[in-house]
JSON list of C-alpha atoms in Angstrom, two decimals:
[
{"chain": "A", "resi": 149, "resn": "UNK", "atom": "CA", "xyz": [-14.12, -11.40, -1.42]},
{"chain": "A", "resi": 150, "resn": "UNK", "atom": "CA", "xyz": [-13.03, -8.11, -0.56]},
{"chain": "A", "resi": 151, "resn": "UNK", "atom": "CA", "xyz": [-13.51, -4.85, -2.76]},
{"chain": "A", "resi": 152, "resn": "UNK", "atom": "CA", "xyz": [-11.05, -2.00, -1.85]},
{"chain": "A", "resi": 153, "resn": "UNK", "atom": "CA", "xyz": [-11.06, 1.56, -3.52]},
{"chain": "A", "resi": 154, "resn": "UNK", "atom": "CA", "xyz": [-8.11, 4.06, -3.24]},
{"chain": "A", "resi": 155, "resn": "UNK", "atom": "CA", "xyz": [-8.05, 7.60, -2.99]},
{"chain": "A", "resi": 156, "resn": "UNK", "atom": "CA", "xyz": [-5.84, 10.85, -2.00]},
{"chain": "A", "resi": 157, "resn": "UNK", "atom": "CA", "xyz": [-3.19, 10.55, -5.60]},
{"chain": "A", "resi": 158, "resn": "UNK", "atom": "CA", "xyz": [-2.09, 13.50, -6.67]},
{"chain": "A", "resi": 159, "resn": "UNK", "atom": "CA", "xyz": [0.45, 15.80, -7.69]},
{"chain": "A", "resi": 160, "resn": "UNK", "atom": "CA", "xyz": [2.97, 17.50, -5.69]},
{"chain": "A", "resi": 161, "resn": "UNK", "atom": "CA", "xyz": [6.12, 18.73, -5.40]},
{"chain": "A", "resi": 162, "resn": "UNK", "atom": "CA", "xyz": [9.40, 17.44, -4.05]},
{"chain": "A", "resi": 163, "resn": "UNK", "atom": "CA", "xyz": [9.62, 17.23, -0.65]},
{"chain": "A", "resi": 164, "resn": "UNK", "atom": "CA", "xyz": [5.72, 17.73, 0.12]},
{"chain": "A", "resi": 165, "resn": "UNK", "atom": "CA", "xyz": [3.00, 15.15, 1.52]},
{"chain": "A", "resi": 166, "resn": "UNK", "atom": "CA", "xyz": [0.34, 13.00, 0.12]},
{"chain": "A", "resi": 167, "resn": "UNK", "atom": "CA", "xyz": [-2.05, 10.94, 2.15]},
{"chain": "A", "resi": 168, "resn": "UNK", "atom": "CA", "xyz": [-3.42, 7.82, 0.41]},
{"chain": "A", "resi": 169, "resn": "UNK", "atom": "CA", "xyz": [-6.46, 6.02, 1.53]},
{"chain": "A", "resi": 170, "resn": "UNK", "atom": "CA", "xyz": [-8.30, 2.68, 0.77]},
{"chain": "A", "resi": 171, "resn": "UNK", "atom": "CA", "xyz": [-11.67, 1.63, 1.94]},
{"chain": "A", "resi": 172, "resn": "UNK", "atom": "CA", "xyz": [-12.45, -1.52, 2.25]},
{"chain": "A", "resi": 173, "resn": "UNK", "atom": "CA", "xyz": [-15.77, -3.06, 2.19]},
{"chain": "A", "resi": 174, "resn": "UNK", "atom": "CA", "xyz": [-17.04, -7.50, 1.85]},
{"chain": "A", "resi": 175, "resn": "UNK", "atom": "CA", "xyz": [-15.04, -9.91, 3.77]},
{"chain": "A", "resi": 176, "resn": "UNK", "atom": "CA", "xyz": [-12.84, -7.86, 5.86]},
{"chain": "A", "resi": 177, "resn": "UNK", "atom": "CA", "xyz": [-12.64, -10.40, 8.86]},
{"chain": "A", "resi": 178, "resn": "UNK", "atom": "CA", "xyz": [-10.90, -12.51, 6.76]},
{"chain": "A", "resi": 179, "resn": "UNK", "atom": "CA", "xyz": [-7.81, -9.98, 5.81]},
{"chain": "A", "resi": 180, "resn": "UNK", "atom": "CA", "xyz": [-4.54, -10.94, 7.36]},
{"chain": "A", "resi": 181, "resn": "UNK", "atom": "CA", "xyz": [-2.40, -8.31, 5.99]},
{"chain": "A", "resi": 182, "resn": "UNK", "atom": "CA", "xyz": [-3.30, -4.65, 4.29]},
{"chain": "A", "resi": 183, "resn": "UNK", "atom": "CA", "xyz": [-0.51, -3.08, 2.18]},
{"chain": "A", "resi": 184, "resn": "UNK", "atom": "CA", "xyz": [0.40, -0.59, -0.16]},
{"chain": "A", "resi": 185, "resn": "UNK", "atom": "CA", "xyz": [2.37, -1.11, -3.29]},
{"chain": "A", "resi": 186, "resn": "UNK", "atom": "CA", "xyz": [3.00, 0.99, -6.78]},
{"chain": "A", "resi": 187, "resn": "UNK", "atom": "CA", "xyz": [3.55, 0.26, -9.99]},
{"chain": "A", "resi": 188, "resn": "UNK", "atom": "CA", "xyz": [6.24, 1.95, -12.79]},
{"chain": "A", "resi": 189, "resn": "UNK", "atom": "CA", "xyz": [5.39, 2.42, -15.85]},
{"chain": "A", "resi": 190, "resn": "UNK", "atom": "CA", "xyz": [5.52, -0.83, -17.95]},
{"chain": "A", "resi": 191, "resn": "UNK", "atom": "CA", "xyz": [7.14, -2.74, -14.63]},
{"chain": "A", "resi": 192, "resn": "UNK", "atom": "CA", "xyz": [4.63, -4.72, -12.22]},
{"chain": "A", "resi": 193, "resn": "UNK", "atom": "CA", "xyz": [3.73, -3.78, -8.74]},
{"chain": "A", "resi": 194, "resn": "UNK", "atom": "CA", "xyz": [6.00, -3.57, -5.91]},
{"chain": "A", "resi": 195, "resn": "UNK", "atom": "CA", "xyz": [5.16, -4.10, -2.43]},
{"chain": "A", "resi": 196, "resn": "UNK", "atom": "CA", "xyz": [5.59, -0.46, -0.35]},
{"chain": "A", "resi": 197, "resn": "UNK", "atom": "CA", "xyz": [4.30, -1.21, 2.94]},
{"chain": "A", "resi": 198, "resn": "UNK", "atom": "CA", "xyz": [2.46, -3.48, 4.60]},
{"chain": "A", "resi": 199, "resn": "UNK", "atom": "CA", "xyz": [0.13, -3.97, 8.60]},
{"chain": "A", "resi": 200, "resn": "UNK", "atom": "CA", "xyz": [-0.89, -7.07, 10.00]},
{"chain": "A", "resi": 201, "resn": "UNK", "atom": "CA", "xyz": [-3.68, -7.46, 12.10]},
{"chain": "A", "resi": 202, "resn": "UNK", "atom": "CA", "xyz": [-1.37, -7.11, 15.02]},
{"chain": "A", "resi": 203, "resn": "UNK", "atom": "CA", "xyz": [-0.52, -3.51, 13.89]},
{"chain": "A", "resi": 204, "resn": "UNK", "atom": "CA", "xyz": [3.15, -4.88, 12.87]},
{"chain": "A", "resi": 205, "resn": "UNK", "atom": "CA", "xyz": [4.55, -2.66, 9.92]},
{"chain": "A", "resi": 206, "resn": "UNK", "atom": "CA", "xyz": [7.20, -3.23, 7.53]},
{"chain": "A", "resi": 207, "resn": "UNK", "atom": "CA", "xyz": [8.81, -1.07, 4.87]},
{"chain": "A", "resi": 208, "resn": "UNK", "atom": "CA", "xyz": [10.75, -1.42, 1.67]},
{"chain": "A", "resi": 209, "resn": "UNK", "atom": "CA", "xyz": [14.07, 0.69, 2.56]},
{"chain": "A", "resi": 210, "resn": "UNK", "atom": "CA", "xyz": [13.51, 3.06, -0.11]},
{"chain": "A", "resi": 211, "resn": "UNK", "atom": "CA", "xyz": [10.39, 4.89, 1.94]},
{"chain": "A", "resi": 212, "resn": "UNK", "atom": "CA", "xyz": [11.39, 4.43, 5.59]},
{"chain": "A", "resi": 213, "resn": "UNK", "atom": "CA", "xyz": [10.94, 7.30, 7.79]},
{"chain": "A", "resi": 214, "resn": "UNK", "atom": "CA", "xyz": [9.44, 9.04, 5.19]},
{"chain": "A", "resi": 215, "resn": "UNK", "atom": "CA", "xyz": [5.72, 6.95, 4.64]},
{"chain": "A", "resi": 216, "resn": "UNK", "atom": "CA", "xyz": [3.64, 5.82, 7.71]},
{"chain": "A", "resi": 217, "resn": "UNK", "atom": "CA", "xyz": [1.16, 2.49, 7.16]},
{"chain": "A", "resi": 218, "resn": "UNK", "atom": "CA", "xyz": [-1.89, 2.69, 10.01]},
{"chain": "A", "resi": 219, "resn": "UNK", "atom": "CA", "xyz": [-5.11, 1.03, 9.64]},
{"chain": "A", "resi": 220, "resn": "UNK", "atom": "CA", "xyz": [-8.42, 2.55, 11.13]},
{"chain": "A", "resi": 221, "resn": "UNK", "atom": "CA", "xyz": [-9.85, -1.18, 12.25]},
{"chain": "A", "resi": 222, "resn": "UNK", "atom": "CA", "xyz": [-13.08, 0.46, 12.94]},
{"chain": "A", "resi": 223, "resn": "UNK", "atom": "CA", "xyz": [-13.72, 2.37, 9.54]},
{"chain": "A", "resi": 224, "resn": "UNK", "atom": "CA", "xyz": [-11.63, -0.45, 7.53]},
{"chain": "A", "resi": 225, "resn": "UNK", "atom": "CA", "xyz": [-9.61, 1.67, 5.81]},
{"chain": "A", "resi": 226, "resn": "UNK", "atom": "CA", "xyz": [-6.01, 1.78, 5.02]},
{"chain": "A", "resi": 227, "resn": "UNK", "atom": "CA", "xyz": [-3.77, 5.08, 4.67]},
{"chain": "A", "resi": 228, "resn": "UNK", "atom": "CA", "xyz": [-0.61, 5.73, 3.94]},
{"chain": "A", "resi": 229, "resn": "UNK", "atom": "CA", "xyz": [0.93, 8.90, 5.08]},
{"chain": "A", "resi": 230, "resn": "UNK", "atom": "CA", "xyz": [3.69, 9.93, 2.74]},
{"chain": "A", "resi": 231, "resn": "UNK", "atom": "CA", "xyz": [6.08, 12.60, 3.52]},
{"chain": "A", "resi": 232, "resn": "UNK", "atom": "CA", "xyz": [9.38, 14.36, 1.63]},
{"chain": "A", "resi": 233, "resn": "UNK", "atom": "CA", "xyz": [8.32, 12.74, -1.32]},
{"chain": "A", "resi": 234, "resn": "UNK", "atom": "CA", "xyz": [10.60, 12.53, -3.98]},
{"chain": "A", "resi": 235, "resn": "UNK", "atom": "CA", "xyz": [10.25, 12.16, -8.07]},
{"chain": "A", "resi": 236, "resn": "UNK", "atom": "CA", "xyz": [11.44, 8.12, -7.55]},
{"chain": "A", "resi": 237, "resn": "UNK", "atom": "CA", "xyz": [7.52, 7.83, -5.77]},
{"chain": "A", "resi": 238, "resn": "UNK", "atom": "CA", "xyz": [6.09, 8.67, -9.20]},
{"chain": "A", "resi": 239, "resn": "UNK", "atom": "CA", "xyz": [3.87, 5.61, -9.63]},
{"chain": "A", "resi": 240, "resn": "UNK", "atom": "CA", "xyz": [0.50, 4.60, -9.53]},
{"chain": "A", "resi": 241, "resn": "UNK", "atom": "CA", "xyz": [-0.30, 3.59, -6.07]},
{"chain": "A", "resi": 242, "resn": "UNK", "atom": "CA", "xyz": [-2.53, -0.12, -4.83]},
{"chain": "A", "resi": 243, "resn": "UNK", "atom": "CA", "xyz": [-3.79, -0.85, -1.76]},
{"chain": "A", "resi": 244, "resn": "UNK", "atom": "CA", "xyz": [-4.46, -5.10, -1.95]},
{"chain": "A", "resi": 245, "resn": "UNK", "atom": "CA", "xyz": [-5.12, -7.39, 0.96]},
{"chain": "A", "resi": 246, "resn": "UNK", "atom": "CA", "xyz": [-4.50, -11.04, 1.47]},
{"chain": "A", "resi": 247, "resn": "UNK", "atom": "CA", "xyz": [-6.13, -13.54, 3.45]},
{"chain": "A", "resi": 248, "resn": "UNK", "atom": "CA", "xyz": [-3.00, -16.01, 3.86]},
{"chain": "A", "resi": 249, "resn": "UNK", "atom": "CA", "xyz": [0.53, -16.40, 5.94]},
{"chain": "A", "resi": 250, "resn": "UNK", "atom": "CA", "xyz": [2.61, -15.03, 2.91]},
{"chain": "A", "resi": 251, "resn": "UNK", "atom": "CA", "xyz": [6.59, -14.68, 3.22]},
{"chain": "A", "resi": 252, "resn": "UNK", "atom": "CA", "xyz": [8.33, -11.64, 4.96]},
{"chain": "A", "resi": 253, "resn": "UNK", "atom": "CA", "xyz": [9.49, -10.09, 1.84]},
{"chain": "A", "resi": 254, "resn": "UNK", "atom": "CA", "xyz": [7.50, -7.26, 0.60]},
{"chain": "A", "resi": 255, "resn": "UNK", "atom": "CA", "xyz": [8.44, -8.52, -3.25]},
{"chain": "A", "resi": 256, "resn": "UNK", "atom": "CA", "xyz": [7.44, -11.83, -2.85]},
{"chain": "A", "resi": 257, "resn": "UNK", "atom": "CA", "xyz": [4.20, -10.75, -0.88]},
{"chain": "A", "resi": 258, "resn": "UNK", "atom": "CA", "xyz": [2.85, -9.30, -4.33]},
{"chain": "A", "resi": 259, "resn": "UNK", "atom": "CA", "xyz": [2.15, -12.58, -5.42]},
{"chain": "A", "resi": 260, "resn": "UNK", "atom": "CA", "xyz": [-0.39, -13.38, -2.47]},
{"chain": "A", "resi": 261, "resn": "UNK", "atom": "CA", "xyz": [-2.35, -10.74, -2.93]},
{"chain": "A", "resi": 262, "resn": "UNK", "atom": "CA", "xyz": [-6.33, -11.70, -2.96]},
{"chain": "A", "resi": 263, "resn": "UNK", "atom": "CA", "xyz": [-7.91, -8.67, -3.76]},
{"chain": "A", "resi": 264, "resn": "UNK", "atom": "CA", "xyz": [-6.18, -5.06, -5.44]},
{"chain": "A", "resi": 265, "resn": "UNK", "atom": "CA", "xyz": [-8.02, -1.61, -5.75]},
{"chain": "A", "resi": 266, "resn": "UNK", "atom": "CA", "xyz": [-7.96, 0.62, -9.08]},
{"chain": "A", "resi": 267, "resn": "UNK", "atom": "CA", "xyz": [-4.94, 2.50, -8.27]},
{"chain": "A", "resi": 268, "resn": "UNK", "atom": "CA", "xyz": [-4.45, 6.23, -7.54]},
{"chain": "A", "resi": 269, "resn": "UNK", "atom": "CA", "xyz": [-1.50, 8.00, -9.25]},
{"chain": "A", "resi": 270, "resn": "UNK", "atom": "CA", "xyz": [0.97, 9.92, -7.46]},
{"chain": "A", "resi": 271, "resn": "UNK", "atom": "CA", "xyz": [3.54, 12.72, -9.16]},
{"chain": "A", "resi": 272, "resn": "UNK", "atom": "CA", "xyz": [6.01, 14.16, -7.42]},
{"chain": "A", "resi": 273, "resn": "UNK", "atom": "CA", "xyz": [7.57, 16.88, -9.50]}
]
């Protein structure tokens, strides 16, 4: 099992940075994929980003070129860099891991997830 624990929410506003990150401690070697994903009030989570152990990314559309995924292998802990945030990023951020071969799709991904952290919320004013 794998514990994780978010931090780096905040407030901000429009068009400033946040950095997120997620330490992760337990059975790490057994992660295959790291993500980030946020939730809406009342609506479930939704897959934001997401690195493999081969340092491949991917990105729903709505935050490319504006967040950065990266991994620090050595530390085991997750960031997300995100920049020109808007008020649509208002959510309350997870990091989550899974220890499978889930599907491409960062929507479908949710459903793999093995392990979640608390959350850290994010406003963008």
């Amino acid at each position: 099992h794998v514990q994780l624990v978010e931090s780096g929410g905040g407030s901000v506003q429009a068009g400033g940075s946040l950095r997120l990150s997620c330490v992760a401690t337990g059975n790490t070697n057994a992660v295959t994929n790291w993500g980030w994903f946020r939730r809406y009030p009342g609506q479930r989570r939704y897959g934001v980003a997401r690195i493999d152990n081969n340092g491949i990314t991917r990105y729903v559309d709505s935050v490319k070129g504006r967040f950065t995924i990266s991994k620090d292998k050595a530390e085991n802990t997750l960031h997300l860099q995100m920049d020109s945030l808007i008020p649509e990023d208002t959510a309350m951020y997870y990091c989550g891991v899974d220890t499978g071969a889930p599907p491409e799709d960062l929507d479908s991904w949710v459903q793999w997830i093995d392990s979640w952290g608390q959350g850290t919320q994010v406003t963008v004013s």
